XYZ file of C-alpha atoms in Angstrom:
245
model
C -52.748 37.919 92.046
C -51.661 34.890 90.776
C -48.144 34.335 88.376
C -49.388 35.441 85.318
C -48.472 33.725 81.849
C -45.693 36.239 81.140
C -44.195 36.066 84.130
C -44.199 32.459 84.131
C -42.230 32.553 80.508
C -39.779 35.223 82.288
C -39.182 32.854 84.914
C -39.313 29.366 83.125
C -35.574 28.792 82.923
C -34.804 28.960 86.519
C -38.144 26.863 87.075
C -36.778 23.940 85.128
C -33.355 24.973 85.065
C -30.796 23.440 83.658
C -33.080 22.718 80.607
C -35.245 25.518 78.922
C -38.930 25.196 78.340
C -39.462 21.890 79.533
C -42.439 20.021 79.764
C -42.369 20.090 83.177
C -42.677 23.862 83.399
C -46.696 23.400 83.612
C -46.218 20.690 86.124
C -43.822 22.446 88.452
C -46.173 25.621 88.196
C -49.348 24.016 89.976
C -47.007 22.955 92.373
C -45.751 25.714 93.739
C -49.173 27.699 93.105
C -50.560 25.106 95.453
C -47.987 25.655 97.968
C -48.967 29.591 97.976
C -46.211 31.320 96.146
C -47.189 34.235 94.533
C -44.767 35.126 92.325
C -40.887 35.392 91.988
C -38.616 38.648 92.705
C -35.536 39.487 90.899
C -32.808 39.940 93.749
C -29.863 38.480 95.011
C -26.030 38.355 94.717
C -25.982 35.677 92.078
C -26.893 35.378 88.219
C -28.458 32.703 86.973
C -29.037 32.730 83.017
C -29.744 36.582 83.682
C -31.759 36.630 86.973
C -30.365 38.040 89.912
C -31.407 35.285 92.494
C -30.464 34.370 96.305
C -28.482 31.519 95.772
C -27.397 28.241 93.264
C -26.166 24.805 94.326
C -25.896 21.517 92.568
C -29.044 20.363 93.739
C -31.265 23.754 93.679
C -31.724 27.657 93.260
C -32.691 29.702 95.985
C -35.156 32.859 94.714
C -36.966 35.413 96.849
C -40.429 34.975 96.443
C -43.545 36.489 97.762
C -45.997 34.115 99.697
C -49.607 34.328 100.129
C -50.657 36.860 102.056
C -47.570 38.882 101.171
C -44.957 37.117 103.824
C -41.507 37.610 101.874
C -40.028 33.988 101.431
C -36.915 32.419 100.097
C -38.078 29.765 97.777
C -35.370 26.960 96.843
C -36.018 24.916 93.298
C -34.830 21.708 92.926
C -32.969 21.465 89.515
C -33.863 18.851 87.072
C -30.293 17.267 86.863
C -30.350 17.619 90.699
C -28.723 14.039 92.246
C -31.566 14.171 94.704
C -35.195 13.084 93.745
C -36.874 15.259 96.322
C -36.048 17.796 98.747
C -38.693 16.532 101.397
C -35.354 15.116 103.140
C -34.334 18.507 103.658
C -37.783 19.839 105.031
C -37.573 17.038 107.340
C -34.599 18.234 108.773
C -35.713 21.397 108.765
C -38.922 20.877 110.810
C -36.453 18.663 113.287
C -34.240 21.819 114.019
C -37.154 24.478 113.183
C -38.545 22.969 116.461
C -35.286 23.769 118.660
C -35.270 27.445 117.143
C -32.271 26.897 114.787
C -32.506 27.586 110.782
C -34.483 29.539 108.530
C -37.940 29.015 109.569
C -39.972 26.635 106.761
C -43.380 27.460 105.762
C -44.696 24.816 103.267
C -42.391 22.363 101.121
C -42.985 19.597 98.401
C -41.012 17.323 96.012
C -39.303 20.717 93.920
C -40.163 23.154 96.227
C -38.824 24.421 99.955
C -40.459 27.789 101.103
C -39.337 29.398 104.172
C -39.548 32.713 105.422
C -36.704 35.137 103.778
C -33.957 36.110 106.432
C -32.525 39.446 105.950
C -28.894 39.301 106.668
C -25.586 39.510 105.606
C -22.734 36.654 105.408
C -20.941 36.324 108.768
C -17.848 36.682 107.330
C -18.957 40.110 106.049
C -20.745 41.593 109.434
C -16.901 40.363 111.435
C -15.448 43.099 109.428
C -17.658 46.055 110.500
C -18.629 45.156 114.411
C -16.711 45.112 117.930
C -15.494 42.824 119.690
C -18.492 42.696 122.314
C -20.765 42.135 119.235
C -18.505 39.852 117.832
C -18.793 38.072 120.969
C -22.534 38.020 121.493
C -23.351 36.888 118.407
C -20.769 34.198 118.342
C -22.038 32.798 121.737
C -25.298 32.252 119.714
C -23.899 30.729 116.626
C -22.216 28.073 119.014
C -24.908 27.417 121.427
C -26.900 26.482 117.878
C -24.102 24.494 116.386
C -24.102 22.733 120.242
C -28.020 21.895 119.871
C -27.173 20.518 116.454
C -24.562 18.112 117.813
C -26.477 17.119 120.778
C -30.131 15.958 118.528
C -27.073 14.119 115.571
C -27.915 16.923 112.994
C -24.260 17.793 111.002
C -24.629 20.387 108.670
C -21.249 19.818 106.699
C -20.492 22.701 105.106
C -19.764 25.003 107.867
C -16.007 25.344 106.924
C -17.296 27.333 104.227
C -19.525 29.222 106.959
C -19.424 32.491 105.105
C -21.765 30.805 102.600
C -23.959 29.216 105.269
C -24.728 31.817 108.010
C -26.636 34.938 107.634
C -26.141 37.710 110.577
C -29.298 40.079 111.361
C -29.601 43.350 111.719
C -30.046 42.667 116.110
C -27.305 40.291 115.747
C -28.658 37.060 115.375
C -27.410 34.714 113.334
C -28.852 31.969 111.092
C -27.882 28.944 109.766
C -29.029 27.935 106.416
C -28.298 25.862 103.921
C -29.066 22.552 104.916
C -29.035 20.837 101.612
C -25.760 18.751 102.416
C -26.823 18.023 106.011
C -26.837 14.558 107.433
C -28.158 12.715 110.449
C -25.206 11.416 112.668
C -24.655 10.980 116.431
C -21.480 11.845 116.353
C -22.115 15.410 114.633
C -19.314 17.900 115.355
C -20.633 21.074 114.076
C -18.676 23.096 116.270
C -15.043 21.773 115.675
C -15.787 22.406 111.869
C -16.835 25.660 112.305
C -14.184 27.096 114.169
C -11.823 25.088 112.253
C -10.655 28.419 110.265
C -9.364 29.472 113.430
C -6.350 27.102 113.155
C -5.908 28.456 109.556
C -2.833 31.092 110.299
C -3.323 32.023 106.501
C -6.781 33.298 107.055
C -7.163 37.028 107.228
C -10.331 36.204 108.759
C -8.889 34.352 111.598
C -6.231 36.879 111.991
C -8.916 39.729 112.468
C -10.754 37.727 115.116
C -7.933 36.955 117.229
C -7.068 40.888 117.024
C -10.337 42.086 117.716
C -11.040 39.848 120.389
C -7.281 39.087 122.229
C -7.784 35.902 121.852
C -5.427 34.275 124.454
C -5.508 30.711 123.319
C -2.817 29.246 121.056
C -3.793 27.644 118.381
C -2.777 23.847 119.805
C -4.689 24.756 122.719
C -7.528 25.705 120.344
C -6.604 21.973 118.271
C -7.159 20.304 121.901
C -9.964 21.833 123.165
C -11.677 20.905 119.834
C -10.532 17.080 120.419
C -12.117 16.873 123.623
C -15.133 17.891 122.389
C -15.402 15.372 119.766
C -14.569 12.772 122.473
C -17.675 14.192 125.114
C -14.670 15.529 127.110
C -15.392 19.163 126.402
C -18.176 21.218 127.393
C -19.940 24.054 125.302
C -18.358 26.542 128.509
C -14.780 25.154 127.269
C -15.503 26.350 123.379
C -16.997 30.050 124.594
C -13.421 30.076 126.482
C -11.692 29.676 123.328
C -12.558 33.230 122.495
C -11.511 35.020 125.723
């Protein structure tokens, strides 16, 4: 069944948000009806004028959603005062990495909308505390050899110092990048030195429990080197696993 009338009104200030009952509610609603979202679920760590939803940023809001056929999506909305016109930039990019098995995986997209299927994790930062070192190690073998296949096709993601915002770790393990809103196309992409920048934070409890949990040998200038090489080509994706032995 379609998104009836009243659940359209329920849902019309995060449709046009930041401005309440636009005219553009109508407009917005045939778009996403034609895109094949059913309706909109309350859930999610963050409150938006009352709605528990996925996720906000300055340029849209992230809601779960249900798709047709009943596929469980994450639906993002670009905001009206959003500094971006469109977010087909971002489904482009998408698509790009989509093909090389990295990021959420996108189902349908238009001007306001991005739909991809909803990933059931929890932040990275969060799944560190509770698992061992051997999953710790696993799984961080496969956030790196994604961040690697970023650099090598010029994809930078940019906001991977805040990763705990930005990668979502399954239930089996496997991670997922999202987020790519900020992302930019650049051959000289170094995903993987801003990721593991926080290691060279010694005020991060986070990097503290890592190098605990997994003995990491390294120092932290070796750590600062092995990162420069990589940014100059002279450092292969062997050299950054090391970094966590």
């Amino acid at each position: 069944m379609d998104l009836l009338l009243e659940e359209i009104r329920e849902w019309a200030q995060i449709i046009t948000y930041p401005v309440p009952y636009s005219e553009e509610l109508f407009r917005r609603v045939t778009e996403f009806r034609m895109l094949g979202i059913k309706r909109f679920i309350e859930e999610g760590g963050v409150e938006v004028l009352g709605k528990r939803v996925l996720g906000k940023g300055t340029v849209g809001i992230v809601v779960r959603a249900e798709f047709i056929g009943g596929t469980s999506v994450a639906v993002k909305i670009r905001r009206l005062d959003a500094s971006r016109a469109t977010l087909l930039r971002e489904a482009r990019i998408l698509h790009k990495i989509n093909a090389l098995n990295v990021g959420p995986r996108l189902i349908a997209a238009s001007r306001n909308f991005l739909v991809w299927k909803f990933v059931e994790g929890v932040p990275l930062d969060e799944w560190i505390l509770k698992s061992s070192a051997t999953e710790i190690r696993l799984t961080f073998s496969l956030i790196l050899s994604q961040l690697w296949t970023l650099d090598r096709i010029g994809v930078a993601h940019n906001e991977l110092s805040r990763f705990k915002d930005h990668i979502l770790i399954q239930r089996d393990g496997t991670p997922v990048i999202i987020d790519f809103e900020s992302s930019s196309e650049n051959k000289f992409a170094s995903n993987i030195p801003q990721f593991l920048g926080f290691l060279l934070n010694e005020n991060s409890r986070l990097a503290r429990i890592l190098y605990e949990k997994l003995g990491v040998k390294k120092s932290r200038e070796e750590i600062v080197q092995t990162l420069r090489n990589y940014k100059k080509g002279r450092a292969s994706l062997y050299d950054i696993y090391a970094l966590l032995e």
